[in-house]
PDB file of C-alpha atoms in Angstrom:
ATOM      1  CA  PHE B  69     136.528 103.409 106.387  1.00  0.00           C
ATOM      2  CA  ALA B  70     133.984 100.520 106.542  1.00  0.00           C
ATOM      3  CA  ILE B  71     135.043  99.437 110.046  1.00  0.00           C
ATOM      4  CA  GLU B  72     134.803 103.030 111.385  1.00  0.00           C
ATOM      5  CA  GLN B  73     131.284 103.507 109.834  1.00  0.00           C
ATOM      6  CA  VAL B  74     130.021 100.132 111.220  1.00  0.00           C
ATOM      7  CA  GLU B  75     131.203 101.196 114.670  1.00  0.00           C
ATOM      8  CA  ASN B  76     129.415 104.580 114.441  1.00  0.00           C
ATOM      9  CA  PRO B  77     126.063 103.942 112.771  1.00  0.00           C
ATOM     10  CA  VAL B  78     123.613 106.791 112.147  1.00  0.00           C
ATOM     11  CA  ASP B  79     119.768 106.507 112.719  1.00  0.00           C
ATOM     12  CA  PHE B  80     118.110 104.933 109.815  1.00  0.00           C
ATOM     13  CA  ASN B  81     114.617 103.458 110.196  1.00  0.00           C
ATOM     14  CA  PRO B  82     112.996 103.127 106.759  1.00  0.00           C
ATOM     15  CA  GLU B  83     109.260 102.328 106.728  1.00  0.00           C
ATOM     16  CA  ASN B  84     107.618 100.217 103.984  1.00  0.00           C
ATOM     17  CA  LEU B  85     105.117 102.132 102.013  1.00  0.00           C
ATOM     18  CA  GLY B  86     102.743  99.110 101.982  1.00  0.00           C
ATOM     19  CA  ASP B  87     100.727  97.146  99.515  1.00  0.00           C
ATOM     20  CA  ALA B  88      99.170 100.179  97.947  1.00  0.00           C
ATOM     21  CA  VAL B  89     102.586 101.248  96.573  1.00  0.00           C
ATOM     22  CA  ASN B  90     104.755  98.082  96.631  1.00  0.00           C
ATOM     23  CA  SER B  91     103.762  95.011  94.630  1.00  0.00           C
ATOM     24  CA  LYS B  92     105.024  91.521  93.913  1.00  0.00           C
ATOM     25  CA  PHE B  93     107.002  93.034  91.115  1.00  0.00           C
ATOM     26  CA  ASN B  94     110.191  95.218  91.339  1.00  0.00           C
ATOM     27  CA  ASP B  95     109.156  98.786  92.469  1.00  0.00           C
ATOM     28  CA  TYR B  96     111.837 101.402  92.360  1.00  0.00           C
ATOM     29  CA  TRP B  97     113.035 104.860  91.324  1.00  0.00           C
ATOM     30  CA  PRO B  98     110.491 106.963  93.253  1.00  0.00           C
ATOM     31  CA  SER B  99     109.894 110.562  92.530  1.00  0.00           C
ATOM     32  CA  ILE B 100     107.544 112.934  94.344  1.00  0.00           C
ATOM     33  CA  SER B 101     106.000 116.258  93.843  1.00  0.00           C
ATOM     34  CA  ALA B 102     106.950 119.220  96.051  1.00  0.00           C
ATOM     35  CA  ASP B 103     103.726 118.999  98.046  1.00  0.00           C
ATOM     36  CA  GLY B 104     104.419 115.352  98.815  1.00  0.00           C
ATOM     37  CA  LYS B 105     101.091 114.268  97.358  1.00  0.00           C
ATOM     38  CA  THR B 106     102.006 112.680  94.005  1.00  0.00           C
ATOM     39  CA  LEU B 107     104.301 109.694  93.897  1.00  0.00           C
ATOM     40  CA  VAL B 108     105.422 108.119  90.602  1.00  0.00           C
ATOM     41  CA  ILE B 109     107.431 104.945  90.537  1.00  0.00           C
ATOM     42  CA  THR B 110     108.933 102.613  87.893  1.00  0.00           C
ATOM     43  CA  ARG B 111     107.651  99.063  88.010  1.00  0.00           C
ATOM     44  CA  LEU B 112     109.034  96.064  86.159  1.00  0.00           C
ATOM     45  CA  ILE B 113     106.143  94.004  84.929  1.00  0.00           C
ATOM     46  CA  PRO B 114     105.601  91.169  82.381  1.00  0.00           C
ATOM     47  CA  ARG B 115     105.176  92.202  78.803  1.00  0.00           C
ATOM     48  CA  LYS B 116     101.514  92.118  77.693  1.00  0.00           C
ATOM     49  CA  ASP B 117     102.519  91.049  74.192  1.00  0.00           C
ATOM     50  CA  LEU B 118     104.789  88.255  75.322  1.00  0.00           C
ATOM     51  CA  ASP B 119     102.716  85.446  74.141  1.00  0.00           C
ATOM     52  CA  GLU B 120     102.217  87.016  70.809  1.00  0.00           C
ATOM     53  CA  ILE B 121     105.868  87.466  70.372  1.00  0.00           C
ATOM     54  CA  LYS B 122     106.665  84.002  71.265  1.00  0.00           C
ATOM     55  CA  GLN B 123     104.205  82.710  68.708  1.00  0.00           C
ATOM     56  CA  ARG B 124     105.704  84.781  65.942  1.00  0.00           C
ATOM     57  CA  ILE B 125     109.276  83.504  66.914  1.00  0.00           C
ATOM     58  CA  GLN B 126     108.128  80.028  66.898  1.00  0.00           C
ATOM     59  CA  GLN B 127     107.070  80.457  63.227  1.00  0.00           C
ATOM     60  CA  MET B 128     110.512  81.570  62.317  1.00  0.00           C
ATOM     61  CA  PRO B 129     113.145  79.341  60.640  1.00  0.00           C
ATOM     62  CA  GLU B 130     116.155  78.259  62.385  1.00  0.00           C
ATOM     63  CA  PRO B 131     118.783  79.642  63.286  1.00  0.00           C
ATOM     64  CA  ARG B 132     116.909  82.987  63.414  1.00  0.00           C
ATOM     65  CA  ARG B 133     114.422  81.469  65.852  1.00  0.00           C
ATOM     66  CA  LYS B 134     117.180  80.546  68.242  1.00  0.00           C
ATOM     67  CA  ARG B 135     118.655  84.091  67.966  1.00  0.00           C
ATOM     68  CA  MET B 136     115.314  85.807  68.618  1.00  0.00           C
ATOM     69  CA  LYS B 137     114.670  83.543  71.662  1.00  0.00           C
ATOM     70  CA  ALA B 138     117.854  84.671  73.189  1.00  0.00           C
ATOM     71  CA  ARG B 139     117.039  88.323  72.643  1.00  0.00           C
ATOM     72  CA  ILE B 140     113.512  88.261  74.042  1.00  0.00           C
ATOM     73  CA  GLN B 141     112.768  90.466  77.007  1.00  0.00           C
ATOM     74  CA  GLU B 142     109.990  88.972  79.156  1.00  0.00           C
ATOM     75  CA  ASN B 143     109.554  92.119  81.304  1.00  0.00           C
ATOM     76  CA  GLN B 144     109.099  95.804  80.648  1.00  0.00           C
ATOM     77  CA  GLU B 145     109.336  99.038  82.734  1.00  0.00           C
ATOM     78  CA  ASP B 146     106.143 101.188  83.096  1.00  0.00           C
ATOM     79  CA  PHE B 147     105.189 104.093  85.278  1.00  0.00           C
ATOM     80  CA  PHE B 148     102.699 103.907  88.176  1.00  0.00           C
ATOM     81  CA  VAL B 149     101.289 106.704  90.185  1.00  0.00           C
ATOM     82  CA  SER B 150      99.913 106.916  93.666  1.00  0.00           C
ATOM     83  CA  TYR B 151      98.361 109.929  95.534  1.00  0.00           C
ATOM     84  CA  ARG B 152      98.563 110.854  99.219  1.00  0.00           C
ATOM     85  CA  LYS B 153      95.352 110.939 100.945  1.00  0.00           C
ATOM     86  CA  ASP B 154      94.412 111.412 104.681  1.00  0.00           C
ATOM     87  CA  SER B 155      94.193 107.625 104.866  1.00  0.00           C
ATOM     88  CA  GLY B 156      97.416 106.998 103.239  1.00  0.00           C
ATOM     89  CA  TRP B 157      98.685 106.304  99.711  1.00  0.00           C
ATOM     90  CA  THR B 158      96.206 105.248  97.040  1.00  0.00           C
ATOM     91  CA  ARG B 159      96.814 102.040  95.244  1.00  0.00           C
ATOM     92  CA  ALA B 160      99.371 102.685  92.444  1.00  0.00           C
ATOM     93  CA  GLU B 161      97.843 102.701  88.977  1.00  0.00           C
ATOM     94  CA  ASN B 162      99.437 102.339  85.620  1.00  0.00           C
ATOM     95  CA  ILE B 163      99.809 105.880  84.032  1.00  0.00           C
ATOM     96  CA  GLY B 164      98.927 104.210  80.698  1.00  0.00           C
ATOM     97  CA  PRO B 165      99.430 105.700  77.267  1.00  0.00           C
ATOM     98  CA  PRO B 166     100.658 107.834  75.661  1.00  0.00           C
ATOM     99  CA  ILE B 167     103.591 107.596  78.311  1.00  0.00           C
ATOM    100  CA  ASN B 168     103.595 103.937  78.824  1.00  0.00           C
ATOM    101  CA  THR B 169     104.228 101.695  75.737  1.00  0.00           C
ATOM    102  CA  LYS B 170     105.253  98.209  75.043  1.00  0.00           C
ATOM    103  CA  TYR B 171     108.918  99.363  75.459  1.00  0.00           C
ATOM    104  CA  ASN B 172     110.830 100.471  78.556  1.00  0.00           C
ATOM    105  CA  GLU B 173     110.032 103.724  80.246  1.00  0.00           C
ATOM    106  CA  GLY B 174     111.731 104.504  83.520  1.00  0.00           C
ATOM    107  CA  ALA B 175     113.848 106.771  85.711  1.00  0.00           C
ATOM    108  CA  GLN B 176     111.340 109.598  85.841  1.00  0.00           C
ATOM    109  CA  SER B 177     111.668 112.997  87.411  1.00  0.00           C
ATOM    110  CA  ILE B 178     108.565 115.061  88.373  1.00  0.00           C
ATOM    111  CA  SER B 179     108.538 118.818  88.413  1.00  0.00           C
ATOM    112  CA  SER B 180     107.759 120.661  91.714  1.00  0.00           C
ATOM    113  CA  ASP B 181     104.159 121.317  90.607  1.00  0.00           C
ATOM    114  CA  GLY B 182     103.598 117.768  89.472  1.00  0.00           C
ATOM    115  CA  LYS B 183     102.629 118.766  85.943  1.00  0.00           C
ATOM    116  CA  THR B 184     105.888 118.015  83.982  1.00  0.00           C
ATOM    117  CA  MET B 185     107.631 114.646  83.868  1.00  0.00           C
ATOM    118  CA  TYR B 186     111.096 114.029  82.346  1.00  0.00           C
ATOM    119  CA  PHE B 187     111.886 110.349  81.864  1.00  0.00           C
ATOM    120  CA  SER B 188     114.038 107.868  80.064  1.00  0.00           C
ATOM    121  CA  ALA B 189     113.015 105.618  77.197  1.00  0.00           C
ATOM    122  CA  CYS B 190     115.021 103.285  75.075  1.00  0.00           C
ATOM    123  CA  ASN B 191     114.967 102.012  71.483  1.00  0.00           C
ATOM    124  CA  LYS B 192     112.118 104.367  70.402  1.00  0.00           C
ATOM    125  CA  ARG B 193     111.801 105.236  66.716  1.00  0.00           C
ATOM    126  CA  ASP B 194     112.511 108.869  67.270  1.00  0.00           C
ATOM    127  CA  GLY B 195     115.478 108.193  69.547  1.00  0.00           C
ATOM    128  CA  GLN B 196     118.920 109.771  69.085  1.00  0.00           C
ATOM    129  CA  GLY B 197     120.694 106.864  70.735  1.00  0.00           C
ATOM    130  CA  SER B 198     120.037 103.670  72.750  1.00  0.00           C
ATOM    131  CA  CYS B 199     118.349 105.582  75.612  1.00  0.00           C
ATOM    132  CA  ASP B 200     117.119 109.104  75.468  1.00  0.00           C
ATOM    133  CA  ILE B 201     115.369 111.651  77.722  1.00  0.00           C
ATOM    134  CA  TYR B 202     111.778 112.627  77.035  1.00  0.00           C
ATOM    135  CA  ILE B 203     109.297 115.096  78.427  1.00  0.00           C
ATOM    136  CA  SER B 204     105.467 115.034  78.914  1.00  0.00           C
ATOM    137  CA  GLU B 205     103.094 117.672  80.211  1.00  0.00           C
ATOM    138  CA  LYS B 206      99.908 117.035  82.291  1.00  0.00           C
ATOM    139  CA  SER B 207      96.855 119.021  81.490  1.00  0.00           C
ATOM    140  CA  ARG B 208      93.335 118.516  82.710  1.00  0.00           C
ATOM    141  CA  GLY B 209      94.289 115.201  84.156  1.00  0.00           C
ATOM    142  CA  SER B 210      95.977 113.711  81.076  1.00  0.00           C
ATOM    143  CA  TRP B 211      99.567 113.474  80.007  1.00  0.00           C
ATOM    144  CA  SER B 212     100.609 114.696  76.559  1.00  0.00           C
ATOM    145  CA  GLU B 213     102.408 112.573  73.896  1.00  0.00           C
ATOM    146  CA  PRO B 214     105.989 112.326  75.073  1.00  0.00           C
ATOM    147  CA  GLU B 215     108.534 114.392  73.170  1.00  0.00           C
ATOM    148  CA  ASN B 216     112.237 113.664  72.691  1.00  0.00           C
ATOM    149  CA  LEU B 217     114.355 116.524  74.126  1.00  0.00           C
ATOM    150  CA  GLY B 218     116.631 116.241  71.168  1.00  0.00           C
ATOM    151  CA  LYS B 219     119.979 117.764  70.712  1.00  0.00           C
ATOM    152  CA  PRO B 220     122.022 118.947  72.524  1.00  0.00           C
ATOM    153  CA  VAL B 221     120.773 116.927  75.503  1.00  0.00           C
ATOM    154  CA  ASN B 222     120.332 113.726  73.662  1.00  0.00           C
ATOM    155  CA  THR B 223     123.168 112.190  71.465  1.00  0.00           C
ATOM    156  CA  LYS B 224     124.008 108.930  69.861  1.00  0.00           C
ATOM    157  CA  LYS B 225     125.270 107.892  73.381  1.00  0.00           C
ATOM    158  CA  TRP B 226     123.367 106.831  76.385  1.00  0.00           C
ATOM    159  CA  GLU B 227     121.344 109.629  78.168  1.00  0.00           C
ATOM    160  CA  SER B 228     119.137 108.649  81.125  1.00  0.00           C
ATOM    161  CA  GLN B 229     118.054 109.293  84.757  1.00  0.00           C
ATOM    162  CA  PRO B 230     117.017 112.922  84.526  1.00  0.00           C
ATOM    163  CA  SER B 231     116.491 115.169  87.574  1.00  0.00           C
ATOM    164  CA  ILE B 232     114.776 118.525  87.144  1.00  0.00           C
ATOM    165  CA  SER B 233     115.540 121.399  89.437  1.00  0.00           C
ATOM    166  CA  PRO B 234     112.675 122.931  91.519  1.00  0.00           C
ATOM    167  CA  ASP B 235     112.561 126.023  89.348  1.00  0.00           C
ATOM    168  CA  GLY B 236     112.511 123.934  86.209  1.00  0.00           C
ATOM    169  CA  GLN B 237     115.535 125.672  84.662  1.00  0.00           C
ATOM    170  CA  THR B 238     118.296 123.006  85.225  1.00  0.00           C
ATOM    171  CA  LEU B 239     118.190 119.472  84.063  1.00  0.00           C
ATOM    172  CA  TYR B 240     120.623 116.978  85.627  1.00  0.00           C
ATOM    173  CA  PHE B 241     121.132 113.572  83.927  1.00  0.00           C
ATOM    174  CA  VAL B 242     123.517 110.728  83.339  1.00  0.00           C
ATOM    175  CA  SER B 243     125.430 110.118  80.096  1.00  0.00           C
ATOM    176  CA  ASN B 244     128.328 108.225  78.839  1.00  0.00           C
ATOM    177  CA  ARG B 245     128.978 110.771  76.061  1.00  0.00           C
ATOM    178  CA  ASN B 246     132.448 111.933  75.138  1.00  0.00           C
ATOM    179  CA  GLY B 247     134.205 114.463  77.293  1.00  0.00           C
ATOM    180  CA  GLY B 248     133.374 112.877  80.674  1.00  0.00           C
ATOM    181  CA  ASN B 249     135.510 111.864  83.560  1.00  0.00           C
ATOM    182  CA  GLY B 250     134.498 108.122  83.544  1.00  0.00           C
ATOM    183  CA  LYS B 251     132.091 105.644  81.941  1.00  0.00           C
ATOM    184  CA  LYS B 252     128.900 107.405  83.113  1.00  0.00           C
ATOM    185  CA  ASP B 253     128.953 110.925  84.421  1.00  0.00           C
ATOM    186  CA  ILE B 254     126.446 113.340  85.718  1.00  0.00           C
ATOM    187  CA  TRP B 255     125.844 116.351  83.458  1.00  0.00           C
ATOM    188  CA  LYS B 256     123.595 119.474  83.450  1.00  0.00           C
ATOM    189  CA  SER B 257     121.825 121.606  80.967  1.00  0.00           C
ATOM    190  CA  GLN B 258     120.243 124.980  81.451  1.00  0.00           C
ATOM    191  CA  LYS B 259     117.044 126.292  79.886  1.00  0.00           C
ATOM    192  CA  ASN B 260     117.200 129.661  78.213  1.00  0.00           C
ATOM    193  CA  GLU B 261     114.497 132.353  77.785  1.00  0.00           C
ATOM    194  CA  ASN B 262     113.302 130.702  74.506  1.00  0.00           C
ATOM    195  CA  GLY B 263     112.823 127.302  76.381  1.00  0.00           C
ATOM    196  CA  GLU B 264     115.837 125.765  74.559  1.00  0.00           C
ATOM    197  CA  TRP B 265     118.292 123.556  76.497  1.00  0.00           C
ATOM    198  CA  SER B 266     121.989 124.615  76.553  1.00  0.00           C
ATOM    199  CA  GLU B 267     124.926 122.458  75.599  1.00  0.00           C
ATOM    200  CA  PRO B 268     125.278 120.084  78.550  1.00  0.00           C
ATOM    201  CA  GLU B 269     128.078 120.720  81.148  1.00  0.00           C
ATOM    202  CA  ASN B 270     129.915 118.040  83.009  1.00  0.00           C
ATOM    203  CA  LEU B 271     129.678 118.546  86.761  1.00  0.00           C
ATOM    204  CA  GLY B 272     133.407 118.047  87.045  1.00  0.00           C
ATOM    205  CA  ASP B 273     135.931 116.558  89.450  1.00  0.00           C
ATOM    206  CA  SER B 274     133.903 117.493  92.605  1.00  0.00           C
ATOM    207  CA  ILE B 275     131.134 114.985  91.617  1.00  0.00           C
ATOM    208  CA  ASN B 276     132.424 112.769  88.807  1.00  0.00           C
ATOM    209  CA  THR B 277     135.246 110.174  89.026  1.00  0.00           C
ATOM    210  CA  SER B 278     136.850 107.753  86.680  1.00  0.00           C
ATOM    211  CA  LYS B 279     134.146 105.232  87.530  1.00  0.00           C
ATOM    212  CA  ASN B 280     130.367 105.391  87.274  1.00  0.00           C
ATOM    213  CA  GLU B 281     128.246 108.253  88.777  1.00  0.00           C
ATOM    214  CA  MET B 282     124.452 107.710  88.584  1.00  0.00           C
ATOM    215  CA  ALA B 283     120.913 108.567  89.816  1.00  0.00           C
ATOM    216  CA  PRO B 284     121.216 112.220  90.460  1.00  0.00           C
ATOM    217  CA  PHE B 285     118.562 113.899  92.557  1.00  0.00           C
ATOM    218  CA  ILE B 286     118.498 117.678  92.973  1.00  0.00           C
ATOM    219  CA  HIS B 287     116.684 118.553  96.314  1.00  0.00           C
ATOM    220  CA  MET B 288     113.883 121.171  96.487  1.00  0.00           C
ATOM    221  CA  ASP B 289     116.355 123.673  97.917  1.00  0.00           C
ATOM    222  CA  ASN B 290     118.158 123.633  94.505  1.00  0.00           C
ATOM    223  CA  LYS B 291     121.505 123.369  96.429  1.00  0.00           C
ATOM    224  CA  THR B 292     121.723 119.717  97.571  1.00  0.00           C
ATOM    225  CA  LEU B 293     122.501 116.946  95.162  1.00  0.00           C
ATOM    226  CA  TYR B 294     122.162 113.374  95.979  1.00  0.00           C
ATOM    227  CA  PHE B 295     123.758 110.756  93.679  1.00  0.00           C
ATOM    228  CA  ALA B 296     125.220 107.179  93.531  1.00  0.00           C
ATOM    229  CA  SER B 297     128.948 106.556  92.834  1.00  0.00           C
ATOM    230  CA  ALA B 298     131.325 103.779  92.497  1.00  0.00           C
ATOM    231  CA  GLY B 299     134.249 106.002  92.572  1.00  0.00           C
ATOM    232  CA  TRP B 300     134.168 107.826  95.946  1.00  0.00           C
ATOM    233  CA  LEU B 301     135.196 106.070  99.180  1.00  0.00           C
ATOM    234  CA  GLY B 302     132.251 104.102 100.466  1.00  0.00           C
ATOM    235  CA  MET B 303     130.928 100.803 101.833  1.00  0.00           C
ATOM    236  CA  GLY B 304     130.411  98.924  98.545  1.00  0.00           C
ATOM    237  CA  SER B 305     130.442  98.940  94.742  1.00  0.00           C
ATOM    238  CA  MET B 306     127.987 101.803  94.521  1.00  0.00           C
ATOM    239  CA  ASP B 307     126.939 104.064  97.473  1.00  0.00           C
ATOM    240  CA  LEU B 308     124.904 107.128  98.026  1.00  0.00           C
ATOM    241  CA  PHE B 309     126.607 110.540  98.348  1.00  0.00           C
ATOM    242  CA  VAL B 310     125.457 114.111  98.920  1.00  0.00           C
ATOM    243  CA  ALA B 311     126.991 117.369  97.766  1.00  0.00           C
ATOM    244  CA  LYS B 312     126.182 120.937  98.378  1.00  0.00           C
ATOM    245  CA  LYS B 313     126.316 123.748  95.857  1.00  0.00           C
TER     246      LYS B 313
END
């Protein structure tokens, strides 16, 4: 398969978005509004409270000090936003509180109108499991306090990497919850008339394999699903795939 693909390449000429969006840090997981004017990315940046944490650990007795040093995370994930102007993309700015905290926030999905954001956050006090999916609404230029989607979307397992459909009625996400085909599968949940999310449904054998499927993205046509998989035939450990509904 790999030999055949190398001998028959397709046109692929990516363009770097430049210094306004990309930084010296890791910039990834782009999500864009339907009008193409609002771009939100996840950026891995140094923790602002790192010096304070190191000082506190230094005052701890051994062997606790050694254990805490091994567990310390020197970087954190935050959201940055850039807007499309006639001159190009504006310099990406930290979205700030209440969405960004001293913990990790990442893997966001923006609604088609750019006013609702679903994202992943880990180890929060109101969390159901290690990582959960949260929602925040934008009003008058400000984002609301994020809310945990709660059950049945979030469980004691790992839920992350949401992608909201263009009509806002279907939420695709990744979870290692029980009942899946592999380690991490892609699931979906439907919003009912009361605004409540249904019991998540596994996308099944046409998408999920015995290995990991991740990073779902539902296109604005609401029929085309892009995702990453380690289970389908490809070029490497995880490749990008597309499926049509």
